[in-house]
Short mmCIF file of C-alpha atoms in Angstrom, two decimals:
data_model
loop_
_atom_site.label_atom_id
_atom_site.label_comp_id
_atom_site.label_asym_id
_atom_site.label_seq_id
_atom_site.Cartn_x
_atom_site.Cartn_y
_atom_site.Cartn_z
CA HIS A 1249 -48.86 -1.45 18.93
CA VAL A 1250 -47.64 -3.84 16.32
CA GLN A 1251 -47.59 -2.63 12.77
CA LEU A 1252 -46.98 -4.59 9.28
CA VAL A 1253 -46.80 -2.39 6.22
CA GLU A 1254 -46.50 -4.09 2.70
CA SER A 1255 -45.90 -2.39 -0.11
CA GLY A 1256 -44.46 -3.10 -3.82
CA GLY A 1257 -47.44 -4.23 -5.53
CA GLY A 1258 -49.13 -3.74 -8.87
CA SER A 1259 -50.05 -4.49 -12.22
CA VAL A 1260 -47.54 -6.71 -14.52
CA ARG A 1261 -47.63 -8.97 -17.58
CA PRO A 1262 -47.83 -12.31 -17.15
CA GLY A 1263 -43.72 -13.72 -17.00
CA GLY A 1264 -43.31 -10.86 -15.21
CA SER A 1265 -41.63 -9.72 -11.73
CA LEU A 1266 -42.66 -7.97 -8.45
CA THR A 1267 -41.05 -7.59 -5.12
CA LEU A 1268 -42.84 -7.06 -2.29
CA TYR A 1269 -41.83 -5.62 0.79
CA CYS A 1270 -43.30 -6.01 4.55
CA ALA A 1271 -41.80 -3.36 7.12
CA ALA A 1272 -42.94 -4.44 10.78
CA SER A 1273 -43.08 -2.23 14.07
CA ARG A 1274 -40.75 -4.84 15.83
CA PHE A 1275 -38.94 -8.03 14.97
CA PHE A 1276 -40.77 -11.45 14.87
CA ALA A 1277 -39.22 -14.84 14.19
CA CYS A 1278 -41.90 -16.45 12.01
CA MET A 1279 -43.28 -14.32 8.92
CA GLY A 1280 -45.46 -15.34 6.44
CA TRP A 1281 -46.76 -14.19 3.16
CA PHE A 1282 -50.26 -15.11 1.79
CA CYS A 1283 -52.53 -14.22 -0.66
CA GLN A 1284 -56.50 -13.91 -1.08
CA ALA A 1285 -58.15 -14.15 -4.67
CA PRO A 1286 -61.57 -12.39 -4.68
CA GLY A 1287 -64.12 -15.05 -3.78
CA ASN A 1288 -61.14 -17.47 -2.29
CA ARG A 1289 -60.03 -17.93 1.16
CA ARG A 1290 -56.84 -16.67 2.48
CA GLU A 1291 -54.16 -19.28 1.47
CA GLY A 1292 -50.33 -19.37 2.37
CA VAL A 1293 -47.46 -18.61 0.22
CA ALA A 1294 -44.10 -18.67 2.09
CA ARG A 1295 -43.01 -18.33 5.51
CA ILE A 1296 -39.44 -17.36 6.96
CA THR A 1297 -37.47 -17.77 10.27
CA PRO A 1298 -34.27 -16.39 11.10
CA HIS A 1299 -32.89 -20.19 11.74
CA ASP A 1300 -33.83 -22.20 8.70
CA GLN A 1301 -34.95 -22.17 4.91
CA PRO A 1302 -38.02 -20.65 3.66
CA ASN A 1303 -41.29 -22.84 2.77
CA TYR A 1304 -42.90 -22.05 -0.07
CA ALA A 1305 -46.38 -23.48 -1.50
CA ASP A 1306 -46.13 -25.78 -4.27
CA THR A 1307 -47.49 -23.18 -6.37
CA VAL A 1308 -44.80 -20.60 -6.07
CA LYS A 1309 -41.68 -23.36 -5.68
CA GLY A 1310 -38.89 -22.12 -8.27
CA ARG A 1311 -40.70 -18.92 -8.91
CA PHE A 1312 -41.04 -16.72 -5.60
CA ALA A 1313 -38.31 -16.21 -2.89
CA THR A 1314 -38.40 -14.73 0.49
CA SER A 1315 -35.73 -13.42 2.40
CA ARG A 1316 -35.35 -10.82 5.38
CA ASP A 1317 -33.21 -8.23 7.07
CA ASN A 1318 -33.49 -8.46 10.72
CA ALA A 1319 -31.80 -5.30 11.31
CA LYS A 1320 -34.77 -3.34 9.47
CA ASN A 1321 -37.66 -5.85 10.67
CA THR A 1322 -38.68 -6.37 7.10
CA VAL A 1323 -39.19 -9.26 4.74
CA TYR A 1324 -39.38 -9.33 1.23
CA LEU A 1325 -41.36 -11.32 -1.49
CA GLN A 1326 -39.46 -12.03 -4.60
CA MET A 1327 -41.99 -12.91 -7.53
CA ASN A 1328 -40.64 -13.98 -10.47
CA SER A 1329 -42.15 -15.71 -13.67
CA LEU A 1330 -45.76 -14.14 -12.63
CA LYS A 1331 -49.01 -16.06 -13.79
CA PRO A 1332 -52.73 -14.80 -14.14
CA GLU A 1333 -53.60 -17.07 -11.44
CA ASP A 1334 -51.25 -15.27 -9.08
CA THR A 1335 -53.45 -12.68 -9.10
CA ALA A 1336 -54.60 -11.74 -5.27
CA MET A 1337 -54.21 -9.04 -2.77
CA TYR A 1338 -51.03 -10.20 -0.84
CA TYR A 1339 -50.78 -10.03 2.79
CA CYS A 1340 -47.45 -10.24 5.48
CA ALA A 1341 -48.04 -11.53 8.51
CA ALA A 1342 -46.64 -12.30 12.15
CA ARG A 1343 -46.76 -14.54 14.45
CA HIS A 1344 -46.40 -13.96 18.09
CA GLY A 1345 -43.32 -16.11 19.94
CA GLY A 1346 -40.28 -17.93 18.31
CA SER A 1347 -39.40 -19.85 15.12
CA TRP A 1348 -40.29 -22.86 15.88
CA PHE A 1349 -43.69 -24.90 14.14
CA CYS A 1350 -43.56 -21.56 11.72
CA ARG A 1351 -45.97 -22.86 9.34
CA THR A 1352 -48.47 -21.01 6.61
CA ASP A 1353 -51.11 -21.79 8.77
CA VAL A 1354 -53.49 -18.44 9.15
CA ALA A 1355 -54.96 -19.39 11.97
CA ASP A 1356 -51.43 -19.22 13.50
CA PHE A 1357 -50.84 -15.35 12.72
CA GLY A 1358 -52.02 -12.79 14.88
CA TYR A 1359 -50.51 -9.85 13.21
CA TRP A 1360 -51.32 -8.75 9.75
CA GLY A 1361 -50.65 -5.78 7.00
CA GLN A 1362 -53.11 -3.96 5.32
CA GLY A 1363 -52.37 -6.16 1.99
CA THR A 1364 -50.87 -4.94 -1.25
CA GLN A 1365 -52.56 -5.75 -4.73
CA VAL A 1366 -50.77 -7.74 -7.47
CA THR A 1367 -52.52 -8.05 -10.66
CA VAL A 1368 -50.99 -10.26 -13.58
CA SER A 1369 -52.79 -9.65 -16.61
#
């Protein structure tokens, strides 16, 4: 049974920082971070594989950074210079298979965590 458990969300002032954590019950090559604000669709934030540089949504480039510890099956999302528009529920997700064509497309990911709330105000 696959489990993804996020943690690290919370409330922060604009300009502040948070680090999100996602612990998976097993290794996945293609991991992603997504966010969903009330009334909006779920959107890709970043994706990471063991074999290439992470990709980011334009809205978070230069402010967010994702990394991973493969030995711990854990992915991190460092969020800096947070803005009120970053307020959302953040989810980590895992895609079955290898690293190829790993992209932040919601439909590609079959495993999801429960989400962690990030509020910037």
